[in-house]
XYZ file of C-alpha atoms in Angstrom:
270
model
C -3.606 5.542 -4.986
C -1.588 8.858 -4.664
C -0.406 11.966 -6.528
C 2.622 14.107 -6.618
C 3.144 17.866 -7.804
C 6.146 19.716 -8.264
C 6.919 23.607 -8.874
C 10.036 25.889 -8.695
C 9.840 27.777 -5.226
C 10.441 31.193 -5.091
C 13.630 30.876 -2.931
C 15.039 28.590 -5.726
C 14.158 25.135 -4.566
C 11.781 22.578 -5.759
C 8.331 22.398 -3.685
C 6.386 19.450 -3.895
C 2.551 18.353 -2.843
C 1.860 14.935 -2.249
C -1.570 13.188 -1.552
C -1.705 9.560 -0.857
C -4.695 7.227 -0.078
C -4.944 3.958 1.300
C -8.046 1.627 1.097
C -8.495 -1.647 2.525
C -4.890 -2.193 2.366
C -3.520 -5.488 4.123
C -1.478 -4.372 6.987
C 0.684 -7.607 7.261
C 2.515 -7.530 4.021
C 2.545 -3.625 4.576
C 4.609 -4.411 7.569
C 6.970 -6.535 5.961
C 7.792 -3.968 3.147
C 8.422 -1.113 5.851
C 10.363 -3.492 8.120
C 12.522 -4.793 5.607
C 16.480 -4.196 6.059
C 18.099 -2.114 3.766
C 20.765 -4.782 2.942
C 17.761 -6.843 1.490
C 16.690 -4.497 -1.170
C 17.521 -4.396 -4.846
C 19.447 -1.316 -4.605
C 22.172 -2.911 -2.436
C 23.147 -4.855 -5.740
C 22.514 -8.546 -6.527
C 22.740 -11.366 -4.019
C 22.189 -14.722 -3.787
C 18.393 -13.944 -2.710
C 18.073 -12.164 -6.385
C 19.863 -15.218 -8.497
C 17.499 -17.492 -7.097
C 13.985 -17.370 -8.136
C 11.509 -17.564 -5.419
C 8.386 -19.622 -5.608
C 5.305 -17.262 -6.401
C 3.717 -18.150 -2.617
C 6.776 -16.414 -0.884
C 6.260 -13.151 -3.059
C 2.286 -13.509 -3.185
C 1.021 -12.286 0.436
C -2.151 -10.680 -0.554
C -4.529 -12.938 1.154
C -2.278 -12.350 4.374
C -4.983 -10.722 7.027
C -3.263 -11.714 10.275
C -2.810 -7.975 11.011
C -6.185 -6.646 9.323
C -6.710 -3.870 7.042
C -5.646 -0.168 6.874
C -7.238 2.851 5.437
C -5.422 6.052 5.568
C -4.827 9.464 3.960
C -1.699 11.787 3.872
C -1.279 15.063 2.379
C 2.300 16.453 2.557
C 4.225 19.624 1.242
C 7.616 20.935 1.526
C 10.843 21.764 -0.339
C 12.821 18.699 -1.796
C 15.904 17.821 0.182
C 14.897 20.409 3.051
C 12.828 19.895 6.234
C 12.257 23.719 6.322
C 8.578 24.446 5.196
C 7.208 20.825 5.637
C 3.570 20.476 6.216
C 1.148 17.803 6.365
C -1.788 16.141 7.515
C -2.963 12.239 7.899
C -5.211 9.782 9.277
C -4.767 6.302 9.873
C -7.497 3.553 10.900
C -6.748 0.051 11.083
C -9.245 -2.845 11.744
C -10.836 -6.079 10.733
C -8.579 -8.386 12.775
C -5.857 -8.799 15.471
C -4.337 -5.418 14.382
C -1.447 -5.434 16.817
C -0.018 -8.426 18.767
C 2.987 -6.661 20.583
C 4.103 -8.214 23.902
C 4.512 -5.064 25.636
C 1.328 -3.047 24.515
C -1.350 -5.452 25.880
C 0.252 -6.106 29.355
C 0.970 -2.345 29.451
C -2.907 -1.434 28.771
C -4.076 -4.270 31.024
C -1.739 -3.089 33.749
C -2.726 0.411 33.634
C -6.312 -0.251 33.647
C -5.751 -2.553 36.880
C -6.780 -5.605 35.381
C -5.053 -8.904 34.855
C -3.274 -9.601 31.980
C -5.861 -11.320 29.711
C -3.889 -11.718 26.758
C -6.527 -9.680 24.832
C -5.935 -9.220 20.759
C -6.184 -5.400 19.810
C -9.219 -4.942 17.279
C -8.715 -1.334 16.118
C -6.111 1.458 15.974
C -6.666 5.014 14.888
C -5.004 8.026 14.837
C -4.933 11.457 13.283
C -1.728 13.488 12.993
C -0.209 16.953 11.540
C 3.587 17.280 10.909
C 5.879 20.150 10.163
C 9.425 20.449 10.060
C 10.102 19.657 13.791
C 8.164 16.532 13.584
C 4.769 14.884 14.147
C 2.121 16.157 16.301
C -0.732 13.181 17.096
C -4.074 15.005 18.040
C -5.484 11.612 18.937
C -4.405 8.071 19.264
C -6.895 5.385 20.426
C -6.008 1.468 20.220
C -9.321 -0.484 21.083
C -9.732 -4.263 22.086
C -12.567 -6.296 23.514
C -12.130 -5.154 27.141
C -9.979 -2.159 27.226
C -9.066 1.294 25.215
C -6.308 3.169 24.980
C -6.323 6.969 24.309
C -3.626 9.408 23.912
C -2.126 12.137 22.266
C 1.460 13.906 21.944
C 4.477 14.407 19.720
C 7.150 12.603 17.824
C 10.366 14.269 16.474
C 11.276 13.605 12.626
C 13.733 12.806 12.082
C 14.789 10.965 15.138
C 11.901 9.122 16.223
C 11.816 10.855 19.786
C 8.313 9.929 21.597
C 6.645 12.350 23.991
C 3.086 10.995 24.708
C 0.541 10.833 27.179
C -1.813 7.809 27.330
C -4.890 6.267 29.582
C -6.696 3.417 29.316
C -10.438 2.405 30.433
C -12.227 -0.725 30.621
C -14.868 -1.339 27.771
C -17.189 -3.774 29.717
C -17.344 -2.479 33.024
C -18.090 -4.057 36.409
C -20.851 -2.099 38.333
C -19.712 -0.529 41.360
C -16.493 -1.971 41.304
C -15.393 -0.726 38.134
C -16.479 2.673 39.222
C -14.242 2.569 42.464
C -11.398 1.384 40.413
C -11.528 3.695 37.886
C -11.857 6.591 40.145
C -8.665 5.566 41.913
C -6.605 4.812 38.471
C -7.809 8.246 37.420
C -6.601 10.038 40.812
C -3.274 8.213 40.216
C -1.913 7.237 36.797
C -1.698 8.748 33.409
C 1.087 7.209 31.672
C 3.805 9.051 29.661
C 5.971 7.690 26.948
C 9.378 9.341 26.182
C 12.366 8.759 24.405
C 13.076 6.877 20.898
C 10.170 5.008 19.331
C 11.964 1.369 19.429
C 12.748 1.491 23.058
C 10.460 4.276 24.977
C 10.582 4.818 28.702
C 7.354 4.671 30.387
C 6.542 6.941 33.140
C 3.427 8.161 35.312
C 2.167 11.489 35.992
C 0.500 11.552 39.371
C -2.751 13.260 40.832
C -4.012 14.863 37.532
C -7.530 14.431 38.694
C -6.959 15.666 41.938
C -5.335 18.790 40.603
C -8.499 19.167 38.413
C -10.709 18.768 41.355
C -8.558 21.248 43.592
C -8.809 23.590 40.740
C -12.554 23.423 40.217
C -12.852 24.168 44.157
C -10.856 27.308 43.699
C -12.601 28.517 40.438
C -10.452 26.752 38.002
C -11.599 24.877 34.875
C -11.641 21.275 33.968
C -8.524 19.751 33.228
C -7.689 20.227 29.491
C -5.860 17.142 29.112
C -8.949 15.220 30.819
C -11.072 16.715 28.322
C -8.755 16.104 25.456
C -8.990 12.629 26.294
C -12.613 12.264 26.696
C -12.952 13.843 23.333
C -10.793 11.209 21.775
C -12.667 8.659 23.437
C -15.838 9.949 22.019
C -14.114 9.763 18.376
C -12.900 6.188 19.127
C -16.326 5.132 19.854
C -17.647 6.426 16.826
C -15.166 4.923 14.847
C -15.994 1.482 16.471
C -19.601 1.807 15.816
C -19.033 2.627 12.111
C -16.731 -0.314 11.799
C -19.358 -2.560 13.496
C -22.219 -1.329 11.360
C -20.038 -2.074 8.043
C -19.154 -5.618 9.303
C -22.444 -6.256 10.015
C -23.958 -4.955 6.880
C -21.062 -7.236 4.863
C -22.550 -10.295 6.790
C -26.019 -9.514 5.757
C -24.794 -9.170 2.169
C -23.255 -12.541 2.126
C -25.909 -14.170 3.733
C -28.319 -13.012 0.841
C -30.474 -10.870 3.492
C -29.868 -7.592 1.574
C -28.624 -7.001 -1.949
C -24.814 -5.489 -2.752
C -26.425 -2.042 -3.574
C -26.877 -1.504 0.462
C -23.093 -0.813 0.461
C -24.317 2.585 -0.482
C -26.876 2.733 1.917
C -29.861 1.965 -0.417
C -31.316 -1.281 1.253
C -29.638 -0.562 4.679
C -31.867 -0.474 7.444
C-alpha cells in the first residue's frame, strides 16, 4: 500500500510526501521487476515480445517463494525534480526462505568468520536506514544464516550507488573454547570494509580495531564506538530472528489445528 501527497513549496516548486508499506510481498518477482532492463519495458515502444501474447504462467509468479518474503516501510519527502531537501526513513525485513543466494556473499561471510565454505543459504536480512540529498545512511544491516551472521553499517551515495560499509561476521553455533579463541583472533584483526560502486565493490580490511580499543581502555579511553554499534545491531538482529521463529512456530501450530486462527492476534498463544 502507499500514499502520496503534494503541495506547493514556498520556494516555488512542488513538495511531495510519500509513504509506502509492503507486507508479505514475494521477493523473487519483485527482484525481477526491479532488475528488468529498460529496453524490455512497454515505454520503449512495441516490440515482438508485446505482439506475442505470453502464456499466463509466464506472467503469474505469485507462487514463487524461492527468495522468501519481504516486509518494508518507507517515508520520503522532497521537492519534485530536485535532490535538495530530500529526507526519508525506512526499514526492510526479508525472511521465510533462502533470501539471498549470491555467489560472493556467502563465501565472504564464511571467510571472514574463519570457517570453511559450507555453502549455507541465508535466511534473514534486515536493514534500517535514513536518507537525504547526499544519499542513504544504513543505521544497521544484518544478514543471518543458520551458521553465521553478518552485521554492519555505512552509507551509499544516491544517485551514484557508491558504497562505504563496515561489516563483521560471527558464528551462530559456537564451538566451546575453539570458537572463543578464533573469534578473539578475528576480532583483533579484521573488520571488512566495502567501498566503491554497488555493482562491483572493493573489499578491504581495517586492522587491529579491538587492539586500539584495549589500548584506549588501559589509558582511560572508552569502549570502541564501532564495537558498541555492531553489538547493538547484533542484539536487534537476534530480536528479529526470535520474532520470526515465534511467528513461524505459531503458523505451524495453527495449520496443525493445535490452536485457533485467533492466536495470530495473541488470544490463544501460549
